[in-house]
């Protein structure tokens, strides 16, 4: 009987999963990855196995919430891997608060602490914890591991974590946490092999996907990042504005009389590339579009990224390398070119042919600051943590 381990990344309307398999006596390998999207609207399950074969099925409307999605996934898994043993489940959990500086085996005490963080990440944490609870009910004996997007950033200097508000507010947990930590940790873990000459140096990693942020790393550790107390700060994102004068938020409440729900929807779902372009939150729809608002949205995305790169270069007191990753960072040569050109003053000289071919090194040999494309793999990072904490290594 083969052994299996699952990785789950549960969001408000999607459940992403990876299945890892360990044939008897062999090492762990990725067996399948996929997602259930459109939970509550038009749910669909799509998956791809290790051989690249795709499967896709529309799910019934009864898949209205995360629990129902997990039940459907369990049925799908049983249909393929019925009779096998699940040795552990690793979860992405967006918020680990100030205390979790690494992944944790799930216990009732850990869950209690994570539930206290729900107000700090209301759009993600409840779904992440819901998946853990659902697995606990359905597979009570199977150990689970929570892997946090904040952990990699713990240990930053006090000034980088500070939100300069009165003490009593800070004592209630208001500080900069940073996010996309599993992605940054994965990049840090592969740099010694993928780009050994920069692994121990001053590196800015640009995680540019539907959520986007930068991380300043020194010797593979996070020293600052562009996301802060929530995943709203810093760069312009698909539907989030990035850094915003807090006076604008006050004006939304006091001047325009909007409700907290309205303001939340504006900040998380209606701004960024979508809000500026009025067309789409997807960079693919905007990058070559001959439309003034689409151009402005892309210009702002690049402008903001270059501005934050400059800020993090100051934090690092100089920079040795810039690494692009995630959906836009890995796939859009045009956005990489524009960000590198806007950052040429730092000493980045792009090599166009390498950029078009996705690198991995995309800068000229003599470029003072090197530039790279390195694909991220947050699920693999979760799988590694889960295997290590549960002692599942082959
Ligand atoms: P992620 O959140 O890392 O999965 O990234 C998803 C985002 O990557 C999408 O919303 C797109 O905006 C962007 N993306 C993916 N492929 C491309 C591409 N070829 N060109 C530009 N943007 C892309």
Short mmCIF file of C-alpha atoms and ligand atoms in Angstrom, two decimals:
data_model
loop_
_atom_site.label_atom_id
_atom_site.label_comp_id
_atom_site.label_asym_id
_atom_site.label_seq_id
_atom_site.Cartn_x
_atom_site.Cartn_y
_atom_site.Cartn_z
CA UNK A 1 0.00 0.00 0.00
CA UNK A 2 1.43 3.39 -1.02
CA UNK A 3 1.59 6.31 1.37
CA UNK A 4 0.16 9.72 0.56
CA UNK A 5 0.46 13.23 1.94
CA UNK A 6 -1.77 16.15 1.02
CA UNK A 7 -1.12 19.85 0.75
CA UNK A 8 -4.16 22.13 0.97
CA UNK A 9 -4.43 25.83 0.28
CA UNK A 10 -7.99 26.84 1.11
CA UNK A 11 -9.30 30.27 0.07
CA UNK A 12 -12.69 31.95 0.04
CA UNK A 13 -13.72 30.57 -3.34
CA UNK A 14 -11.03 28.04 -4.17
CA UNK A 15 -9.36 24.98 -2.70
CA UNK A 16 -5.95 24.22 -4.17
CA UNK A 17 -4.38 20.85 -3.50
CA UNK A 18 -1.32 18.72 -4.15
CA UNK A 19 -1.08 14.99 -3.64
CA UNK A 20 2.33 13.55 -2.84
CA UNK A 21 2.91 9.81 -3.07
CA UNK A 22 5.58 7.58 -1.61
CA UNK A 23 5.63 4.20 -3.32
CA UNK A 24 6.87 1.58 -0.88
CA UNK A 25 10.58 2.01 -0.33
CA UNK A 26 10.90 5.01 -2.65
CA UNK A 27 11.10 8.79 -2.19
CA UNK A 28 8.16 11.18 -2.12
CA UNK A 29 7.04 12.52 -5.48
CA UNK A 30 4.27 14.80 -6.72
CA UNK A 31 1.34 12.66 -7.83
CA UNK A 32 -1.25 15.28 -8.75
CA UNK A 33 -2.07 18.92 -8.29
CA UNK A 34 -5.27 20.78 -8.88
CA UNK A 35 -7.98 23.00 -7.56
CA UNK A 36 -11.65 23.42 -6.99
CA UNK A 37 -12.55 26.91 -8.14
CA UNK A 38 -15.80 28.84 -8.13
CA UNK A 39 -16.95 27.50 -4.75
CA UNK A 40 -20.42 28.95 -4.16
CA UNK A 41 -20.90 30.03 -7.77
CA UNK A 42 -19.92 27.57 -10.53
CA UNK A 43 -17.63 25.02 -8.87
CA UNK A 44 -15.18 23.12 -11.08
CA UNK A 45 -12.44 20.68 -10.25
CA UNK A 46 -9.36 20.69 -12.43
CA UNK A 47 -6.31 18.53 -11.84
CA UNK A 48 -3.15 17.39 -13.53
CA UNK A 49 -1.22 14.27 -12.66
CA UNK A 50 2.56 13.87 -12.67
CA UNK A 51 2.48 12.73 -16.32
CA UNK A 52 0.74 16.01 -17.24
CA UNK A 53 -2.65 14.38 -17.94
CA UNK A 54 -5.47 16.77 -17.16
CA UNK A 55 -8.86 16.02 -15.71
CA UNK A 56 -11.69 18.48 -15.34
CA UNK A 57 -15.22 18.20 -14.04
CA UNK A 58 -18.04 20.57 -13.21
CA UNK A 59 -19.29 20.05 -9.67
CA UNK A 60 -22.84 20.35 -8.45
CA UNK A 61 -24.19 23.58 -6.99
CA UNK A 62 -24.21 21.87 -3.61
CA UNK A 63 -20.48 22.71 -3.39
CA UNK A 64 -21.36 25.95 -1.64
CA UNK A 65 -18.57 26.23 0.89
CA UNK A 66 -15.11 25.01 1.81
CA UNK A 67 -16.39 21.97 3.68
CA UNK A 68 -18.47 20.78 0.75
CA UNK A 69 -15.45 21.38 -1.52
CA UNK A 70 -13.28 19.29 0.76
CA UNK A 71 -15.86 16.48 0.72
CA UNK A 72 -15.83 16.54 -3.07
CA UNK A 73 -12.06 16.49 -3.10
CA UNK A 74 -12.07 13.53 -0.67
CA UNK A 75 -14.44 11.66 -2.99
CA UNK A 76 -12.23 12.49 -5.99
CA UNK A 77 -9.14 11.27 -4.12
CA UNK A 78 -10.90 8.07 -3.01
CA UNK A 79 -11.83 7.39 -6.62
CA UNK A 80 -8.17 7.51 -7.60
CA UNK A 81 -6.24 6.48 -4.58
CA UNK A 82 -8.84 4.53 -2.59
CA UNK A 83 -7.43 2.19 0.02
CA UNK A 84 -4.17 4.12 0.44
CA UNK A 85 -2.93 5.71 3.63
CA UNK A 86 -2.85 9.48 4.18
CA UNK A 87 0.12 10.06 6.46
CA UNK A 88 -0.24 13.79 6.90
CA UNK A 89 -1.87 16.98 5.64
CA UNK A 90 -0.02 20.30 5.28
CA UNK A 91 -1.97 23.54 5.11
CA UNK A 92 -1.19 27.03 4.02
CA UNK A 93 -2.27 29.38 6.81
CA UNK A 94 -1.91 33.03 5.98
CA UNK A 95 -1.34 34.36 9.49
CA UNK A 96 0.90 32.94 12.18
CA UNK A 97 0.94 36.15 14.22
CA UNK A 98 4.01 37.29 16.11
CA UNK A 99 4.79 33.98 17.77
CA UNK A 100 4.93 31.34 15.02
CA UNK A 101 8.33 31.73 13.43
CA UNK A 102 8.01 28.35 11.73
CA UNK A 103 5.40 25.74 10.82
CA UNK A 104 3.50 24.01 13.62
CA UNK A 105 1.89 20.62 14.12
CA UNK A 106 -1.81 21.30 14.63
CA UNK A 107 -3.09 20.80 18.18
CA UNK A 108 -6.20 22.22 19.88
CA UNK A 109 -3.94 24.84 21.54
CA UNK A 110 -2.40 25.87 18.21
CA UNK A 111 -5.87 26.18 16.68
CA UNK A 112 -7.02 28.37 19.56
CA UNK A 113 -4.10 30.71 18.97
CA UNK A 114 -4.69 30.78 15.21
CA UNK A 115 -8.38 31.56 15.70
CA UNK A 116 -7.39 34.65 17.68
CA UNK A 117 -5.68 35.92 14.52
CA UNK A 118 -8.87 35.81 12.39
CA UNK A 119 -9.55 39.56 12.84
CA UNK A 120 -6.06 40.27 11.43
CA UNK A 121 -6.74 38.32 8.22
CA UNK A 122 -10.53 38.03 7.90
CA UNK A 123 -10.47 37.17 4.21
CA UNK A 124 -8.07 34.24 4.45
CA UNK A 125 -7.63 32.87 7.97
CA UNK A 126 -11.20 31.54 8.46
CA UNK A 127 -10.96 29.47 5.27
CA UNK A 128 -7.48 28.15 6.12
CA UNK A 129 -8.67 27.10 9.60
CA UNK A 130 -11.95 25.74 8.21
CA UNK A 131 -9.97 23.29 6.09
CA UNK A 132 -7.97 22.13 9.11
CA UNK A 133 -11.17 21.63 11.12
CA UNK A 134 -12.83 19.72 8.29
CA UNK A 135 -9.84 17.38 7.95
CA UNK A 136 -9.79 16.88 11.74
CA UNK A 137 -13.43 15.76 11.59
CA UNK A 138 -13.03 13.47 8.61
CA UNK A 139 -9.55 12.04 9.23
CA UNK A 140 -9.27 12.31 13.02
CA UNK A 141 -6.06 10.29 13.36
CA UNK A 142 -4.11 12.04 10.61
CA UNK A 143 -1.57 14.64 11.77
CA UNK A 144 -1.72 18.10 10.23
CA UNK A 145 0.81 20.88 9.88
CA UNK A 146 0.06 24.60 9.57
CA UNK A 147 2.57 26.51 7.43
CA UNK A 148 2.42 30.28 7.71
CA UNK A 149 2.92 33.05 5.17
CA UNK A 150 4.24 35.27 7.94
CA UNK A 151 6.86 32.98 9.51
CA UNK A 152 9.70 33.67 7.08
CA UNK A 153 9.58 37.37 8.00
CA UNK A 154 9.88 36.89 11.76
CA UNK A 155 13.17 38.05 13.11
CA UNK A 156 13.25 41.24 11.04
CA UNK A 157 14.77 44.28 12.74
CA UNK A 158 12.39 46.07 15.13
CA UNK A 159 12.15 49.12 12.86
CA UNK A 160 11.01 46.97 9.93
CA UNK A 161 8.21 45.40 12.00
CA UNK A 162 7.07 48.61 13.62
CA UNK A 163 3.74 50.32 12.93
CA UNK A 164 4.34 53.65 14.66
CA UNK A 165 1.00 53.97 16.47
CA UNK A 166 0.40 54.30 20.24
CA UNK A 167 1.60 51.51 22.48
CA UNK A 168 -1.83 50.12 23.39
CA UNK A 169 -2.65 49.64 19.71
CA UNK A 170 0.68 47.94 19.02
CA UNK A 171 0.13 45.73 22.05
CA UNK A 172 -3.09 44.52 20.39
CA UNK A 173 -1.00 42.97 17.59
CA UNK A 174 -0.68 45.88 15.19
CA UNK A 175 2.73 45.45 13.59
CA UNK A 176 4.12 44.65 10.14
CA UNK A 177 3.97 40.89 9.56
CA UNK A 178 4.80 40.50 5.87
CA UNK A 179 3.25 37.82 3.65
CA UNK A 180 4.08 35.49 0.71
CA UNK A 181 6.62 34.01 3.14
CA UNK A 182 6.29 30.44 1.83
CA UNK A 183 7.19 31.68 -1.63
CA UNK A 184 10.19 33.65 -0.34
CA UNK A 185 11.33 30.78 1.80
CA UNK A 186 11.18 28.46 -1.21
CA UNK A 187 13.23 30.91 -3.29
CA UNK A 188 15.78 31.25 -0.47
CA UNK A 189 15.98 27.46 -0.28
CA UNK A 190 16.78 27.01 -3.98
CA UNK A 191 19.15 29.96 -4.43
CA UNK A 192 22.24 28.01 -3.29
CA UNK A 193 21.71 25.69 -6.26
CA UNK A 194 19.93 27.91 -8.77
CA UNK A 195 22.10 31.00 -8.28
CA UNK A 196 24.92 30.21 -5.84
CA UNK A 197 26.74 33.48 -6.47
CA UNK A 198 23.89 35.50 -4.90
CA UNK A 199 22.54 33.09 -2.27
CA UNK A 200 24.41 34.77 0.58
CA UNK A 201 24.16 38.31 -0.77
CA UNK A 202 21.67 41.20 -0.75
CA UNK A 203 18.73 40.03 -2.84
CA UNK A 204 15.36 41.61 -3.59
CA UNK A 205 12.76 39.01 -4.54
CA UNK A 206 9.73 40.26 -6.47
CA UNK A 207 6.75 37.95 -6.00
CA UNK A 208 4.49 39.36 -8.71
CA UNK A 209 1.23 37.45 -8.99
CA UNK A 210 -2.39 38.40 -8.39
CA UNK A 211 -1.05 39.38 -4.98
CA UNK A 212 2.33 41.09 -5.24
CA UNK A 213 5.10 41.98 -2.87
CA UNK A 214 8.84 42.37 -2.52
CA UNK A 215 11.15 40.85 0.05
CA UNK A 216 14.59 42.18 0.93
CA UNK A 217 16.82 39.23 1.82
CA UNK A 218 20.30 39.12 3.23
CA UNK A 219 22.01 35.75 3.43
CA UNK A 220 18.70 34.02 2.68
CA UNK A 221 16.79 35.75 5.50
CA UNK A 222 14.03 38.35 5.28
CA UNK A 223 15.04 41.77 6.55
CA UNK A 224 12.04 43.70 5.24
CA UNK A 225 9.11 43.28 2.90
CA UNK A 226 6.56 45.47 1.17
CA UNK A 227 3.49 43.85 2.74
CA UNK A 228 2.77 44.84 6.29
CA UNK A 229 0.01 44.42 8.84
CA UNK A 230 -2.28 43.07 6.13
CA UNK A 231 -1.81 41.96 2.53
CA UNK A 232 -2.83 45.44 1.31
CA UNK A 233 0.39 47.40 1.55
CA UNK A 234 3.21 47.99 -0.92
CA UNK A 235 2.87 47.13 -4.59
CA UNK A 236 -0.14 47.59 -6.84
CA UNK A 237 -1.90 44.19 -7.14
CA UNK A 238 -4.64 42.61 -9.25
CA UNK A 239 -7.48 44.01 -7.16
CA UNK A 240 -5.67 45.67 -4.21
CA UNK A 241 -4.22 49.17 -4.38
CA UNK A 242 -0.97 48.67 -2.48
CA UNK A 243 0.39 51.52 -0.37
CA UNK A 244 -2.26 54.15 0.25
CA UNK A 245 -2.33 57.31 2.30
CA UNK A 246 -4.41 56.26 5.36
CA UNK A 247 -6.18 59.61 5.01
CA UNK A 248 -7.85 58.19 1.90
CA UNK A 249 -9.39 55.44 4.02
CA UNK A 250 -10.60 58.02 6.56
CA UNK A 251 -12.14 59.98 3.69
CA UNK A 252 -13.95 56.88 2.40
CA UNK A 253 -15.60 56.56 5.82
CA UNK A 254 -16.04 60.16 6.88
CA UNK A 255 -16.24 62.06 3.59
CA UNK A 256 -18.06 59.54 1.40
CA UNK A 257 -19.95 57.78 4.21
CA UNK A 258 -19.07 54.28 3.02
CA UNK A 259 -19.65 51.27 5.28
CA UNK A 260 -16.81 49.03 6.56
CA UNK A 261 -18.00 46.30 4.17
CA UNK A 262 -17.91 48.71 1.21
CA UNK A 263 -14.46 49.92 2.13
CA UNK A 264 -13.23 46.34 2.55
CA UNK A 265 -14.57 45.44 -0.90
CA UNK A 266 -12.92 48.51 -2.45
CA UNK A 267 -9.56 47.75 -0.85
CA UNK A 268 -9.47 43.99 -1.47
CA UNK A 269 -11.56 43.44 -4.60
CA UNK A 270 -12.07 46.57 -6.68
CA UNK A 271 -8.77 48.44 -6.77
CA UNK A 272 -5.28 47.85 -8.18
CA UNK A 273 -5.01 46.84 -11.84
CA UNK A 274 -8.78 46.28 -12.01
CA UNK A 275 -9.69 49.57 -10.40
CA UNK A 276 -7.29 51.66 -12.48
CA UNK A 277 -7.93 49.96 -15.83
CA UNK A 278 -11.64 49.37 -15.37
CA UNK A 279 -10.99 46.32 -17.58
CA UNK A 280 -9.35 43.43 -15.77
CA UNK A 281 -7.26 42.36 -12.79
CA UNK A 282 -5.24 40.06 -15.05
CA UNK A 283 -1.98 41.46 -16.39
CA UNK A 284 -2.38 39.37 -19.56
CA UNK A 285 -5.45 41.41 -20.49
CA UNK A 286 -3.68 44.71 -19.94
CA UNK A 287 -0.04 44.50 -20.88
CA UNK A 288 -0.41 44.98 -24.66
CA UNK A 289 -3.79 46.65 -24.69
CA UNK A 290 -4.13 49.85 -26.67
CA UNK A 291 -6.26 51.62 -24.10
CA UNK A 292 -5.21 54.64 -22.02
CA UNK A 293 -6.56 53.29 -18.71
CA UNK A 294 -4.97 49.87 -19.27
CA UNK A 295 -1.68 51.64 -20.03
CA UNK A 296 -1.98 53.72 -16.87
CA UNK A 297 -2.62 50.60 -14.78
CA UNK A 298 0.47 48.84 -16.18
CA UNK A 299 2.55 52.02 -15.90
CA UNK A 300 1.56 52.32 -12.24
CA UNK A 301 2.30 48.66 -11.55
CA UNK A 302 5.84 49.10 -12.94
CA UNK A 303 6.33 52.52 -11.30
CA UNK A 304 5.32 51.23 -7.89
CA UNK A 305 7.51 48.10 -8.19
CA UNK A 306 10.54 50.21 -9.16
CA UNK A 307 9.86 52.66 -6.32
CA UNK A 308 9.67 49.87 -3.74
CA UNK A 309 12.79 48.20 -5.17
CA UNK A 310 14.59 51.50 -4.57
CA UNK A 311 13.29 51.59 -0.99
CA UNK A 312 14.39 48.03 -0.24
CA UNK A 313 17.78 48.69 -1.88
CA UNK A 314 18.16 51.46 0.70
CA UNK A 315 17.20 49.05 3.50
CA UNK A 316 19.85 46.59 2.26
CA UNK A 317 22.35 49.45 1.70
CA UNK A 318 22.80 48.31 -1.86
CA UNK A 319 21.58 45.32 -3.77
CA UNK A 320 23.35 42.45 -5.53
CA UNK A 321 20.45 40.74 -7.28
CA UNK A 322 16.80 41.04 -8.24
CA UNK A 323 14.76 37.82 -8.55
CA UNK A 324 11.37 37.65 -10.28
CA UNK A 325 8.83 35.00 -9.38
CA UNK A 326 5.05 34.12 -9.36
CA UNK A 327 2.53 34.48 -12.21
CA UNK A 328 3.59 37.84 -13.64
CA UNK A 329 7.23 37.62 -12.55
CA UNK A 330 7.70 34.21 -14.16
CA UNK A 331 5.64 34.74 -17.31
CA UNK A 332 5.76 38.35 -18.43
CA UNK A 333 9.06 39.24 -20.12
CA UNK A 334 7.61 42.69 -20.84
CA UNK A 335 6.92 43.55 -17.20
CA UNK A 336 10.35 42.22 -16.17
CA UNK A 337 11.96 44.36 -18.89
CA UNK A 338 10.12 47.46 -17.79
CA UNK A 339 10.90 46.97 -14.09
CA UNK A 340 14.58 46.29 -14.87
CA UNK A 341 14.76 49.38 -17.08
CA UNK A 342 13.17 51.50 -14.36
CA UNK A 343 15.77 50.07 -11.94
CA UNK A 344 18.75 50.51 -14.31
CA UNK A 345 20.10 53.27 -12.02
CA UNK A 346 20.89 50.53 -9.47
CA UNK A 347 23.18 48.85 -12.00
CA UNK A 348 20.81 46.30 -13.57
CA UNK A 349 21.51 45.66 -17.25
CA UNK A 350 18.98 43.33 -18.82
CA UNK A 351 19.98 40.75 -21.45
CA UNK A 352 16.91 40.72 -23.71
CA UNK A 353 17.42 37.27 -25.24
CA UNK A 354 17.79 35.67 -21.80
CA UNK A 355 14.78 37.58 -20.56
CA UNK A 356 12.67 36.31 -23.47
CA UNK A 357 13.88 32.77 -22.68
CA UNK A 358 13.02 33.20 -18.95
CA UNK A 359 16.59 33.04 -17.80
CA UNK A 360 17.16 31.85 -15.18
CA UNK A 361 19.75 34.66 -15.35
CA UNK A 362 18.33 37.55 -17.37
CA UNK A 363 21.00 40.22 -16.83
CA UNK A 364 24.16 40.82 -18.86
CA UNK A 365 27.34 39.12 -17.67
CA UNK A 366 28.85 42.44 -16.60
CA UNK A 367 25.71 43.77 -14.96
CA UNK A 368 26.63 45.15 -11.53
CA UNK A 369 23.33 43.83 -10.16
CA UNK A 370 22.21 40.50 -11.60
CA UNK A 371 18.56 39.72 -12.42
CA UNK A 372 16.90 36.32 -12.39
CA UNK A 373 13.67 34.43 -13.01
CA UNK A 374 13.14 31.62 -10.52
CA UNK A 375 9.76 29.86 -10.42
CA UNK A 376 8.26 29.63 -6.95
CA UNK A 377 6.64 26.55 -5.43
CA UNK A 378 4.75 27.30 -2.24
CA UNK A 379 3.10 23.86 -2.19
CA UNK A 380 6.44 22.11 -2.26
CA UNK A 381 7.57 24.29 0.65
CA UNK A 382 4.48 23.21 2.60
CA UNK A 383 5.13 19.58 1.69
CA UNK A 384 8.73 19.85 2.87
CA UNK A 385 7.69 21.40 6.19
CA UNK A 386 4.97 18.80 6.66
CA UNK A 387 7.34 15.94 5.90
CA UNK A 388 9.98 17.32 8.25
CA UNK A 389 7.65 18.02 11.17
CA UNK A 390 5.89 14.68 10.87
CA UNK A 391 9.08 12.73 10.28
CA UNK A 392 7.88 11.53 6.88
CA UNK A 393 11.09 11.96 4.91
CA UNK A 394 11.83 8.96 2.73
P1 LIG B 1 -0.28 33.93 -9.27
O1 LIG B 1 -1.09 34.69 -8.27
O2 LIG B 1 1.17 33.83 -8.93
O3 LIG B 1 -0.88 32.60 -9.66
O4 LIG B 1 -0.30 34.82 -10.61
C1 LIG B 1 -1.50 34.97 -11.34
C2 LIG B 1 -1.38 36.19 -12.22
O5 LIG B 1 -0.22 36.06 -13.08
C3 LIG B 1 -2.54 36.34 -13.20
O6 LIG B 1 -3.60 37.03 -12.63
C4 LIG B 1 -1.92 37.10 -14.33
O7 LIG B 1 -2.13 38.48 -14.08
C5 LIG B 1 -0.45 36.86 -14.24
N1 LIG B 1 0.08 36.15 -15.42
C6 LIG B 1 0.15 34.84 -15.68
N2 LIG B 1 0.71 34.60 -16.89
C7 LIG B 1 1.01 35.82 -17.41
C8 LIG B 1 1.63 36.28 -18.62
N3 LIG B 1 2.04 35.43 -19.57
N4 LIG B 1 1.77 37.61 -18.80
C9 LIG B 1 1.37 38.48 -17.86
N5 LIG B 1 0.80 38.11 -16.70
C10 LIG B 1 0.63 36.82 -16.47
#
